[in-house]
XYZ file of C-alpha atoms in Angstrom:
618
model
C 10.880 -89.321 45.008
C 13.330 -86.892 43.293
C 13.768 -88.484 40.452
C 9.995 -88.964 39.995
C 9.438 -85.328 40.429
C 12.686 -83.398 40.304
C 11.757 -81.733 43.448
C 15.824 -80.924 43.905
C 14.879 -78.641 40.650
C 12.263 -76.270 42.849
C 14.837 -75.812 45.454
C 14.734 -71.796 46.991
C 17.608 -69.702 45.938
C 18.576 -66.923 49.361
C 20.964 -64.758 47.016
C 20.648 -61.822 45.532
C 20.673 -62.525 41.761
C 20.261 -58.794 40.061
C 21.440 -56.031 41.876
C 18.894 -52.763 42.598
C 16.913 -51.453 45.099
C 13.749 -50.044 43.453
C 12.141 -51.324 40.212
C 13.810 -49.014 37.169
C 16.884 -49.935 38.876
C 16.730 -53.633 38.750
C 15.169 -53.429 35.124
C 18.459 -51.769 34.003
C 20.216 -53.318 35.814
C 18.922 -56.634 33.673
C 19.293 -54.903 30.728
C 22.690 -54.385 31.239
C 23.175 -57.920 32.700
C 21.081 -60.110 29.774
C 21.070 -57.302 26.704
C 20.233 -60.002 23.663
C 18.567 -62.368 25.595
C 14.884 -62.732 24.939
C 12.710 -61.677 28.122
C 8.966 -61.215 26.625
C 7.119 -63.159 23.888
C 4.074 -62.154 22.307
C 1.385 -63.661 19.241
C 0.986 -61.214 16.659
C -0.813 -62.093 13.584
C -0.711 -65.836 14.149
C 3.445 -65.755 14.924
C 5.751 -65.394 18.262
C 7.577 -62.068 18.250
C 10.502 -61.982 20.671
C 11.624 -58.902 22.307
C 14.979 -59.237 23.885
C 15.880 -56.970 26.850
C 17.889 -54.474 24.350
C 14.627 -54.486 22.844
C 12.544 -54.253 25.217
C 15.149 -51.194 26.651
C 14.658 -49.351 23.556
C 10.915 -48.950 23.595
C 10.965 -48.501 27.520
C 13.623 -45.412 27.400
C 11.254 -43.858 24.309
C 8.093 -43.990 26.223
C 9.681 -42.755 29.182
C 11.420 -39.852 27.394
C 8.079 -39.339 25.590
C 6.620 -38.912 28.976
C 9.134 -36.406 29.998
C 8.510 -34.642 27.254
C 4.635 -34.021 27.510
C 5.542 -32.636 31.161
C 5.257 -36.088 33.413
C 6.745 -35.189 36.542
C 8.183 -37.423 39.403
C 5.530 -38.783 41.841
C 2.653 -38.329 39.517
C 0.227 -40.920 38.431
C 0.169 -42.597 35.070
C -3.170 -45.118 34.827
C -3.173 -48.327 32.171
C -6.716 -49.016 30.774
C -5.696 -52.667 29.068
C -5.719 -56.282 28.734
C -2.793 -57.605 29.592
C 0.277 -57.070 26.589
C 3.580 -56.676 25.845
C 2.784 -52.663 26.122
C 1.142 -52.634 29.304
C 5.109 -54.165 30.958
C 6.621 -51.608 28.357
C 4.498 -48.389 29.818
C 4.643 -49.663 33.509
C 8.348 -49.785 33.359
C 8.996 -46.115 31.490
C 6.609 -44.670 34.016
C 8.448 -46.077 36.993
C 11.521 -45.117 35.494
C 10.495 -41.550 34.942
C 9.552 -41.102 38.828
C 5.874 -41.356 38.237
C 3.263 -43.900 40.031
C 1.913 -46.672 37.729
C -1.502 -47.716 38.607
C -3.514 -50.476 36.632
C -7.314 -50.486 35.593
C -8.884 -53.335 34.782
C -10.539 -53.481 30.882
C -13.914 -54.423 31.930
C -14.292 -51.530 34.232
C -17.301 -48.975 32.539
C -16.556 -45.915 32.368
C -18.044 -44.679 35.806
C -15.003 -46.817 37.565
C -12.336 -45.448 35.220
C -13.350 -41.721 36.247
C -13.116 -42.660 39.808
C -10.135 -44.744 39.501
C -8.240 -41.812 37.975
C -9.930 -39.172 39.663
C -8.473 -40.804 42.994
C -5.442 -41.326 42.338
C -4.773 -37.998 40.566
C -4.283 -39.629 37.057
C -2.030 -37.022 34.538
C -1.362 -39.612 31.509
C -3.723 -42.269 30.809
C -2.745 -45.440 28.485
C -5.453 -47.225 27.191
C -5.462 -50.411 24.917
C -7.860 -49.503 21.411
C -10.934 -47.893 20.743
C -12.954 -49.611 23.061
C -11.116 -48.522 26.419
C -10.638 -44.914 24.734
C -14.155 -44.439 24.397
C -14.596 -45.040 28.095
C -11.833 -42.207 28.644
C -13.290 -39.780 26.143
C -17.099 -40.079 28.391
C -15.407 -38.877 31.682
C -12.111 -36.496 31.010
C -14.056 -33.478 31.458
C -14.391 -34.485 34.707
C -11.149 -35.203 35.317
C -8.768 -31.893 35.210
C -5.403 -32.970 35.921
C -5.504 -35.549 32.965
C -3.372 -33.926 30.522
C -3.376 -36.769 27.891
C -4.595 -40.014 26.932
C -2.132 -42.361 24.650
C -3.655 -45.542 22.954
C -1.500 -49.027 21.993
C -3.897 -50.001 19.302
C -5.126 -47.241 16.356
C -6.848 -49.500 14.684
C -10.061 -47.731 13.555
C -8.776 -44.278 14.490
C -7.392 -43.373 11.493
C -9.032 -40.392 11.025
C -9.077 -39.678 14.822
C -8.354 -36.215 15.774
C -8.003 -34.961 19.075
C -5.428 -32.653 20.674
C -5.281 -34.610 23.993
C -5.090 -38.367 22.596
C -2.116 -39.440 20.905
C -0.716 -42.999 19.908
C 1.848 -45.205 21.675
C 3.729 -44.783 18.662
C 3.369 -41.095 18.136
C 4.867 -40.688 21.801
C 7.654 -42.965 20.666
C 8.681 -40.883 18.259
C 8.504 -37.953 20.749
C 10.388 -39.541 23.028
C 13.069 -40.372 20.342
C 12.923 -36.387 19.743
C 13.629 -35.645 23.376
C 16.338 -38.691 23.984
C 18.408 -36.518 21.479
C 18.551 -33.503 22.859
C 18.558 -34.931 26.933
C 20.337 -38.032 26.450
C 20.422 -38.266 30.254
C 17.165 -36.726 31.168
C 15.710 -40.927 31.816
C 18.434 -41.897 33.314
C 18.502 -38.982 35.866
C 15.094 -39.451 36.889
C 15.953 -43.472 37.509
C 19.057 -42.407 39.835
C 16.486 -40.217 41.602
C 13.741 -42.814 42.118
C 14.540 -43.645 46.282
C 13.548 -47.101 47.827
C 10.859 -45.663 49.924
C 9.074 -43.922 47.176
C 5.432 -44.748 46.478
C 5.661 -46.891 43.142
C 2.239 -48.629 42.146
C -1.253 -48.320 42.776
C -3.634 -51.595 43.136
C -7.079 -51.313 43.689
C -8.857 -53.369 45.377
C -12.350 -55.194 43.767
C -14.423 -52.893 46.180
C -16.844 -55.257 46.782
C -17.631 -53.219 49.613
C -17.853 -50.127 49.151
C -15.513 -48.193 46.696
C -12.352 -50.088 45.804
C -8.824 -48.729 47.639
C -5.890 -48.105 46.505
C -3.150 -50.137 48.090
C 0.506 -48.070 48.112
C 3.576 -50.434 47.661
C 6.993 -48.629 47.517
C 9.630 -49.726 45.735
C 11.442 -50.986 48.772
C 8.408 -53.322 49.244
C 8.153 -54.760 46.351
C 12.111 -55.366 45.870
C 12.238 -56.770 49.066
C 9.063 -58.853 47.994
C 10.656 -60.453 44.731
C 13.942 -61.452 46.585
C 11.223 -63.309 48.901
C 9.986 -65.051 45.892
C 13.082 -66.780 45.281
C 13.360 -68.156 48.180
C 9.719 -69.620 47.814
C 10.409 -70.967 44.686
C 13.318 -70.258 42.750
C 13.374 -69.358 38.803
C 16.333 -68.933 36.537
C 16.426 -67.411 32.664
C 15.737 -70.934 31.582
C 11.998 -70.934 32.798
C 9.428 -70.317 30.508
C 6.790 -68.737 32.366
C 2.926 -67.057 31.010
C 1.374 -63.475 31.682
C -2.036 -63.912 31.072
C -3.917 -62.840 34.566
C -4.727 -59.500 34.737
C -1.645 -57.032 35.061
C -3.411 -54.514 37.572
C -4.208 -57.749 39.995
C -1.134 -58.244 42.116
C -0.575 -61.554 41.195
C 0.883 -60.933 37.907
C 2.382 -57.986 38.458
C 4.048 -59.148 40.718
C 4.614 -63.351 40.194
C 5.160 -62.293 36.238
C 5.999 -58.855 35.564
C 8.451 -58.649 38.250
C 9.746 -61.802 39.517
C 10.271 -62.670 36.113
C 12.137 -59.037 35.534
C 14.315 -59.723 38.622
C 14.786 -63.637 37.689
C 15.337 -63.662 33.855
C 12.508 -66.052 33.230
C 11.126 -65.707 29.728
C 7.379 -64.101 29.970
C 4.731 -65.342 27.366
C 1.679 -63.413 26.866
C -1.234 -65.015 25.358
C -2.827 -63.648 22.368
C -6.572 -63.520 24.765
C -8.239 -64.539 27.601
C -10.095 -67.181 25.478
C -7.119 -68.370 23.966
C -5.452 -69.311 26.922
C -5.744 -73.353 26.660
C -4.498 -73.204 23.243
C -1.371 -71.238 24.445
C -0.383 -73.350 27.162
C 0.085 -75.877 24.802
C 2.096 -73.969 22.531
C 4.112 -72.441 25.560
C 4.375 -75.407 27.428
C 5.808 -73.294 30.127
C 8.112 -74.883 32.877
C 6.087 -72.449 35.933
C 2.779 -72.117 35.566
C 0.845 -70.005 38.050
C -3.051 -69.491 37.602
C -6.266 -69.387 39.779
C -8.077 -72.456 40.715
C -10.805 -71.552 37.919
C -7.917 -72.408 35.381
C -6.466 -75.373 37.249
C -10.594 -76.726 37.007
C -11.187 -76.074 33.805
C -7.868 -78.065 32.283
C -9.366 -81.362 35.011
C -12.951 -80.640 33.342
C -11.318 -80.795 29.514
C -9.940 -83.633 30.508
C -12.876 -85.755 32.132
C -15.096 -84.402 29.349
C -12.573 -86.202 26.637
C -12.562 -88.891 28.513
C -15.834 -89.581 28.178
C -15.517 -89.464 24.359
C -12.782 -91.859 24.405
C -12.723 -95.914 23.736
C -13.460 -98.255 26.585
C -9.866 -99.275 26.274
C -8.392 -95.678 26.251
C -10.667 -94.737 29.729
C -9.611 -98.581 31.291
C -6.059 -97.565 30.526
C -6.446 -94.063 31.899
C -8.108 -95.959 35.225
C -5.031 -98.072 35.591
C -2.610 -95.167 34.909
C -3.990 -92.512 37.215
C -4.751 -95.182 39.634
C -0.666 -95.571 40.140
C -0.450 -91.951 39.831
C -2.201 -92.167 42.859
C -0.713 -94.540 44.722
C 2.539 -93.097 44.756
C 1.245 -89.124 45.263
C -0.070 -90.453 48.638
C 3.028 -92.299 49.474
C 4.809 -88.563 48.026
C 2.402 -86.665 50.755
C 3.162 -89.477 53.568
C 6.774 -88.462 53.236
C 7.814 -92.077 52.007
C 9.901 -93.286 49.134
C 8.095 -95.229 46.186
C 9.170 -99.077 45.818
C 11.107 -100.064 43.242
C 7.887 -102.000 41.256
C 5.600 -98.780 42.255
C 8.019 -96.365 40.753
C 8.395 -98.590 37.482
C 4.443 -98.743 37.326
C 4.579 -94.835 37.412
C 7.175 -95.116 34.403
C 4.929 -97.223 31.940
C 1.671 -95.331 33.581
C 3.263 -92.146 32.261
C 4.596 -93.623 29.173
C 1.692 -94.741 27.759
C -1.031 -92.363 29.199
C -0.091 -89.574 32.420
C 2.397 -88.146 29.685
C -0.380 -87.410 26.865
C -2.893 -85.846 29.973
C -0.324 -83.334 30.655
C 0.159 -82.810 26.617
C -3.695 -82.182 26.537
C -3.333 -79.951 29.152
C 0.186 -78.111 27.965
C 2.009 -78.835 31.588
C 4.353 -81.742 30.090
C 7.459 -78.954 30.727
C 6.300 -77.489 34.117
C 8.961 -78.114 37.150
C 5.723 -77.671 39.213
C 2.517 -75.491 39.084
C 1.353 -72.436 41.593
C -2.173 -71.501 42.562
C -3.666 -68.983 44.507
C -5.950 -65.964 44.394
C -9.007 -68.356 45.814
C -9.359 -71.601 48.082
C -8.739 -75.388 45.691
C -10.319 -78.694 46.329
C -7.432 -80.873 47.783
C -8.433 -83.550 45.209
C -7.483 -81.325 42.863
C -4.115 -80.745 43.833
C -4.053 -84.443 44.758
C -5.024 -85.340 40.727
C -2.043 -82.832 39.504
C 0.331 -84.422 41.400
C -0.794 -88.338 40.418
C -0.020 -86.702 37.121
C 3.388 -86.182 38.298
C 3.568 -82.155 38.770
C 3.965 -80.841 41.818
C 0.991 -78.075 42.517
C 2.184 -75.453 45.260
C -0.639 -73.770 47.406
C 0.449 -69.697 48.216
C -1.850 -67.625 49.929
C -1.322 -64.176 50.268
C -3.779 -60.291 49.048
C -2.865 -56.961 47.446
C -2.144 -55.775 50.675
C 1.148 -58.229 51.375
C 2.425 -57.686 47.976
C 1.167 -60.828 46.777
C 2.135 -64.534 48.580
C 2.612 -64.070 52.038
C 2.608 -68.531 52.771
C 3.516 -71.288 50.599
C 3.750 -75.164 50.239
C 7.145 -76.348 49.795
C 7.282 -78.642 47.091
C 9.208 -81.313 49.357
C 6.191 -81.601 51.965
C 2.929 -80.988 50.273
C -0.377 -80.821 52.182
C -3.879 -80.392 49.718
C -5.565 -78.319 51.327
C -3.249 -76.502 53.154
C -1.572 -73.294 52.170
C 1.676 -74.211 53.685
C 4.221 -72.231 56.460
C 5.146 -68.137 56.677
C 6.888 -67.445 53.851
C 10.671 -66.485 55.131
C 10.039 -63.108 54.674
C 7.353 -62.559 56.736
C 5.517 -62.947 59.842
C 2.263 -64.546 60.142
C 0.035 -65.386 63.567
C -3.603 -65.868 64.076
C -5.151 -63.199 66.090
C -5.754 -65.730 69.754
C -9.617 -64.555 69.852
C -10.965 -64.489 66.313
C -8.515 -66.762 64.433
C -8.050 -64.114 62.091
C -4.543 -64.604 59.965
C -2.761 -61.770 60.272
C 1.100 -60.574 58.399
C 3.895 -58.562 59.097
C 6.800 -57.390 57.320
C 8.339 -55.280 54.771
C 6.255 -56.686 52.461
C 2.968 -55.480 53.739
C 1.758 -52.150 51.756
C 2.230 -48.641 52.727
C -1.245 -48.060 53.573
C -4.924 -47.001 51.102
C -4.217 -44.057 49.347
C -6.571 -41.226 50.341
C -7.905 -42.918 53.403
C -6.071 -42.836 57.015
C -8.824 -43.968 58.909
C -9.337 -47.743 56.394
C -5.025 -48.105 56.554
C -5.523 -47.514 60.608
C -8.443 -50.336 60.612
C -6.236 -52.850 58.471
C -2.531 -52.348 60.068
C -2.740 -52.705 64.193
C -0.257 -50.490 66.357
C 2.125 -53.489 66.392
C 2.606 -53.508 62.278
C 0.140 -56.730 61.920
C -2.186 -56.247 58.959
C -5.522 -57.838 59.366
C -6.307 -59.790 56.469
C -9.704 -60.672 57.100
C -9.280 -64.658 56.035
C -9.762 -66.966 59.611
C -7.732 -69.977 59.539
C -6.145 -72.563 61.510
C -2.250 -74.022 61.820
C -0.768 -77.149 62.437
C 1.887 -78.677 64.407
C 4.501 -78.146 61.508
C 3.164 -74.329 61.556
C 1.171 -75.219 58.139
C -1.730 -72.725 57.733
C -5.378 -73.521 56.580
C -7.716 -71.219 55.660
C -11.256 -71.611 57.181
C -12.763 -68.825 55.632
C -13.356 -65.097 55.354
C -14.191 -63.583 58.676
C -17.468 -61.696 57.357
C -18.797 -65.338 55.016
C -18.549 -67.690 58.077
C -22.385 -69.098 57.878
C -24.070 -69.697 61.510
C -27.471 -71.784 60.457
C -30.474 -70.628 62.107
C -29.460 -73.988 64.412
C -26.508 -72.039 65.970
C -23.649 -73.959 63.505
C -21.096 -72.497 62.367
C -20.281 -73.399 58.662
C -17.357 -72.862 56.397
C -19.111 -72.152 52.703
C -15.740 -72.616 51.135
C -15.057 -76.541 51.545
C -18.302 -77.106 50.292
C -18.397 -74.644 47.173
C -14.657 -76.306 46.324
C -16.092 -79.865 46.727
C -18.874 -78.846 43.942
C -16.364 -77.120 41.843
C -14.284 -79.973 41.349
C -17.257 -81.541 39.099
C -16.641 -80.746 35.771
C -20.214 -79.171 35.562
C -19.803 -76.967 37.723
C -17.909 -73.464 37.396
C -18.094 -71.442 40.578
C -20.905 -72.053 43.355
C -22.077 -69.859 46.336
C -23.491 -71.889 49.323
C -26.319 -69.614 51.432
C -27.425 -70.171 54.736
C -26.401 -67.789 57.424
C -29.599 -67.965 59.709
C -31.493 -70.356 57.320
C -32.360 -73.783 58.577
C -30.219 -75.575 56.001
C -27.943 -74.596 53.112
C -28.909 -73.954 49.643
C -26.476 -73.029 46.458
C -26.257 -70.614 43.688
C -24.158 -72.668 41.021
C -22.902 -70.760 37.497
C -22.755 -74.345 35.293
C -19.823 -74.773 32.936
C -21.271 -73.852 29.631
C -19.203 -75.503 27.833
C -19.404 -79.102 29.056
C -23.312 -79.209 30.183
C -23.833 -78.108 26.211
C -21.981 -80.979 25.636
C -23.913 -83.019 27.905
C -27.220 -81.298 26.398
C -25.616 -82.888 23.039
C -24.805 -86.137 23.980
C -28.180 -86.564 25.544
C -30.544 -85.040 23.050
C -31.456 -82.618 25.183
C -33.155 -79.985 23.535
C -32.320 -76.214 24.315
C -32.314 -72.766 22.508
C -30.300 -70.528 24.395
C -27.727 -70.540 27.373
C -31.313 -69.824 29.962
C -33.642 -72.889 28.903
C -30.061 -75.138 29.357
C -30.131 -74.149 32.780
C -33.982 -74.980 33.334
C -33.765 -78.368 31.289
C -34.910 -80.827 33.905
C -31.648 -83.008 32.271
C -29.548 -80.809 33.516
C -30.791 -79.894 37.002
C -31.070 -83.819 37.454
C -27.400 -83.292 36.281
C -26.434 -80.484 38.825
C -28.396 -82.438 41.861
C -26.487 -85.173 41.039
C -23.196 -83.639 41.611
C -24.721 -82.369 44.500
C -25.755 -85.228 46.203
C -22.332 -87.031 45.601
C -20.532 -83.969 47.250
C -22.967 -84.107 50.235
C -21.768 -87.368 51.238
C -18.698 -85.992 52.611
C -20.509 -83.708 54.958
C -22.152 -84.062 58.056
C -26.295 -83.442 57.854
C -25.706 -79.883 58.858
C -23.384 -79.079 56.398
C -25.295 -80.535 53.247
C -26.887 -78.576 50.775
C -30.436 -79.104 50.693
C -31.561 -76.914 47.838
C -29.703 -75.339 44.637
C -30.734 -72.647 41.850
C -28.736 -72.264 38.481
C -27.562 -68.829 37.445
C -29.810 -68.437 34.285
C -27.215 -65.760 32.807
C -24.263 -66.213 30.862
C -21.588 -64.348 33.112
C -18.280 -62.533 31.597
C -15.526 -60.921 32.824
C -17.524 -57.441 32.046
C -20.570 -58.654 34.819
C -20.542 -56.746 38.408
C -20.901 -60.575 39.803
C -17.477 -61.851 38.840
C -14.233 -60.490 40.619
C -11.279 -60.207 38.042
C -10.161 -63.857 39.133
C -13.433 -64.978 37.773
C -14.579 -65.442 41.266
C -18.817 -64.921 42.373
C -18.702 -61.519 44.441
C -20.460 -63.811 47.254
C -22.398 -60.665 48.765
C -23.311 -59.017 45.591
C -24.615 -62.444 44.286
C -26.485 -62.940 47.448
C -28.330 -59.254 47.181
C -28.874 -59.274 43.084
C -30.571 -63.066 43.498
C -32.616 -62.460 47.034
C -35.629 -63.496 45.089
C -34.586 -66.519 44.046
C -32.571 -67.405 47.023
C -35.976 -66.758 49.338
C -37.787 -68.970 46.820
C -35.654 -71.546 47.955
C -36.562 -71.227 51.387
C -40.549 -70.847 51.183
């Protein structure tokens, strides 16, 4: 098997590769360490910049004596308003190094959430990306009083600007470069300052309940957090990793920002959220971590080209991922390919497996990570016929990121593998809830005793919420969240997750809710790829005007039942889906109904569509 996969190259690392015990002092630390080597990559203009970690020092140790200089003192609050960049790593870092508290907003947040966002965590210096996100700060900083000022990365249309409380990432540069030469030391004082038990980020939670909390890690956790990594999955300063999930989720702060900071690996930042398939393949990175909405959406580029393809390409790419197959299950079994199997695999690859994972940009990857939401098994089952490992982690803003993970040398689809060595996790012996503890799990939600004394029992456990089940090899499975468990008007109880990942592995489908909590029987809200059912529309002469009549084509719900049907075979009458309605809007990042992750808000989608969910039921 190892020399089909390399799984001797994924193997967890227990020491302590950069010295430091809170987050400015590991960056220097690295600085010191790797000086010339190149750390972050970024498009500009159509070409790769580099920045090596000299470079990267340079601008880091200006903003933070820029901050110093406007009067940012330790423990206060600086808030980033931006996609994720190169400056958004650059600002985090000179805040932490200046004492202060970085906190992340996300860009699609209106203006309403940025005032509370800032207003709650006591926000002094606000960065924000262009003109866009500083038009959201300019509505609501009367309102906010300790917001002294608001910096921006991009001027670009601001020319003329003029405002005594805004000033440019650059202008602050240069201010900081003013103050660096009179208090050469004045940075590096406040880093030697900065103690392991100090509050160090902020990360909000989606609030689909209610207003979203912030979660306190200290800079003891999240040390302690990225040593963990490493032993989950080691990198090295050969890896080639991308930042492209949002930097204020806790995923990439901390599985890129920092791990890759305390690790070496080189960080790539795409030039957009749309360009992200484009990147991969220029990238080609050797760790890939994304959300199963990514991890669908390369399978459904895939099948869709496919279909385009000769008879002899698709009978080839039968035959091919066919022995793929063949020896994944014998990889998940434990067992050891023959010797005609494993030369199969050879040729399969050779002539086709190779050229899928060109398509998709993975041909480098030592192995692939997902998390943030539940995956179909099949899916991690069709990665690994294509010979990459795909690693399951579980884990929430509240442990600091992954909290379990699949080891690559016993993977189980479906299954988000053992307690990560760093932590504890149980299931509560009544409910089934998971819960964690360890020096990973936060500090508490800023602001609000009475939530952290809900989440985090009297023993230390934190209640995560998720119900799941574990194995005889202590392998966790998530069920489901506590509050989405469906009981049918029949008394069943239902897991809406299994079946909404079994419809999102069609190619047609993006992201599904399943209904029913006492109903008689199931129905679905399903958000269609756009992309591909246009394509179908195409192929089929279907005729449509805009993104609403697709959806009501009676092609393409014929389509969508179809899928429907297939997936219901797997499930017992009970659990089949009896009924399904097609989101008739075009949803975005900037909609209430998707999370960050691109994820339905299941409750907020189940109150904004009551009409048409009843109409199912009549």
């Amino acid at each position: 098997m190892s020399n089909l996969w390399n799984l001797s190259a994924i193997a967890p690392r227990t020491d302590i590769v950069l010295a430091g015990d809170t987050i400015p002092a590991m960056f220097w630390n690295a600085v010191a360490q790797r000086g010339p080597k190149v750390w972050l990559r970024q498009k500009d203009l159509g070409l790769w910049r580099s920045w090596t970690w000299e470079q990267t020092a340079q601008a880091v140790r200006e903003i933070g004596h820029g901050l110093i200089a406007l009067g940012f003192a330790p423990r206060e609050t600086a808030s980033i308003l931006s996609n994720t960049n190169i400056e958004w790593v650059l600002c985090d870092l000179a805040v932490l190094s200046a004492g202060g508290v970085a906190n992340g907003i996300y860009p699609t947040d209106a203006a309403e959430q940025v005032h509370y966002l800032c207003e709650d965590s006591r926000t002094t210096v606000l960065f924000v990306e262009n003109e866009e996100q500083l038009d959201k700060a300019l509505q609501v900083r009367s309102q906010l009083p300790p917001l002294k000022k608001i910096v921006v990365f991009d001027m670009e249309g601001l020319r003329n600007f003029d405002d005594p409380q805004v000033m440019s990432l650059d202008a602050l540069r240069a201010l900081g470069r003013e103050h660096l030469a009179e208090h050469p030391q004045a940075l590096a004082e406040r880093v030697a300052a900065v103690k392991p038990e100090d509050l160090a980020i902020l990360v909000y939670t989606s609030g689909t309940t209610g207003k979203p909390k912030g979660a306190m890690h200290s800079h003891r956790g999240l040390v302690y957090t990225v040593h963990g990594y490493n032993t989950l999955i080691a990198r090295d300063e050969s890896d080639e990793c991308m930042c492209f999930l949002p930097l204020c989720h806790i995923a990439e702060r901390m599985g890129g920002e920092y791990f890759s900071l305390y690790t070496g690996a080189k960080l790539n930042f795409v030039e957009n959220p749309e360009t992200v398939p484009e990147n991969v393949r220029e990238i080609a990175p050797t760790v890939f971590t994304a959300v199963p909405r990514v991890w669908e959406k390369f399978y459904s580029g895939v099948m869709i080209a496919l279909k385009e393809s000769s008879r002899l390409q698709q009978a080839a790419y039968a035959w091919a991922i066919g022995v793929g197959q063949r020896v994944a299950e014998r990889v998940l079994r434990g067992e050891a390919a023959p010797g005609a199997l494993k030369l199969q695999f050879r040729v399969a690859r050779a002539l086709v497996l190779d050229n899928v994972r060109k398509l998709i940009g993975i041909h480098r990857a030592r192995f692939l990570v997902t998390g943030a939401a539940p995956i179909s098994p099949d899916l991690v089952r069709w990665y690994l016929a294509l010979g990459v490992p795909m690693l399951e982690v579980w884990g929430m803003t509240e442990t600091c990121g992954a909290s379990t993970g699949v080891p690559a040398q016993r993977i189980k689809p479906g299954s988000i593998g053992p307690a990560a060595s760093y932590n504890e996790v149980r299931l509560d012996p009544q409910t089934g809830e998971i819960l964690v503890r360890g020096p990973n799990v936060f500090m508490g939600y800023l602001n609000l005793p009475e939530k952290t004394a809900e989440t985090i029992d009297a023993d230390g456990w934190l209640h995560t919420g998720d119900v799941g089940v574990v194995d005889e090899e202590g392998y966790f499975r998530i069920t489901d969240r506590m509050k989405d468990i469906i009981i049918t008007a029949g008394g069943k109880n239902i897991t809406p997750s299994e079946i909404e990942n079994e419809l999102k592995f069609s190619p047609y489908i993006t992201d599904a809710v399943v209904i029913g909590d006492q109903r008689p029987y199931l129905t679905a809200i399903i958000m269609i790829d756009q992309d591909n059912v246009e394509k179908f529309a195409q192929d089929h002469d279907v005729p449509f005007s805009n993104y609403a009549s697709l959806t009501r084509a009676p092609e393409v719900q014929q389509l969508i039942q179809g899928v429907i049907d297939e997936a219901n075979k797997k499930f017992a009458r009970v659990e089949q889906v009896k009924k399904f309605w097609l989101l008739d809007t075009q949803l975005s990042a900037e909609d209430e109904e998707l999370t960050p992750t691109m994820k339905l808000k299941r409750k907020l989608v189940q109150k904004k569509y009551a009409e048409q969910i009843e109409a199912m039921y009549r």
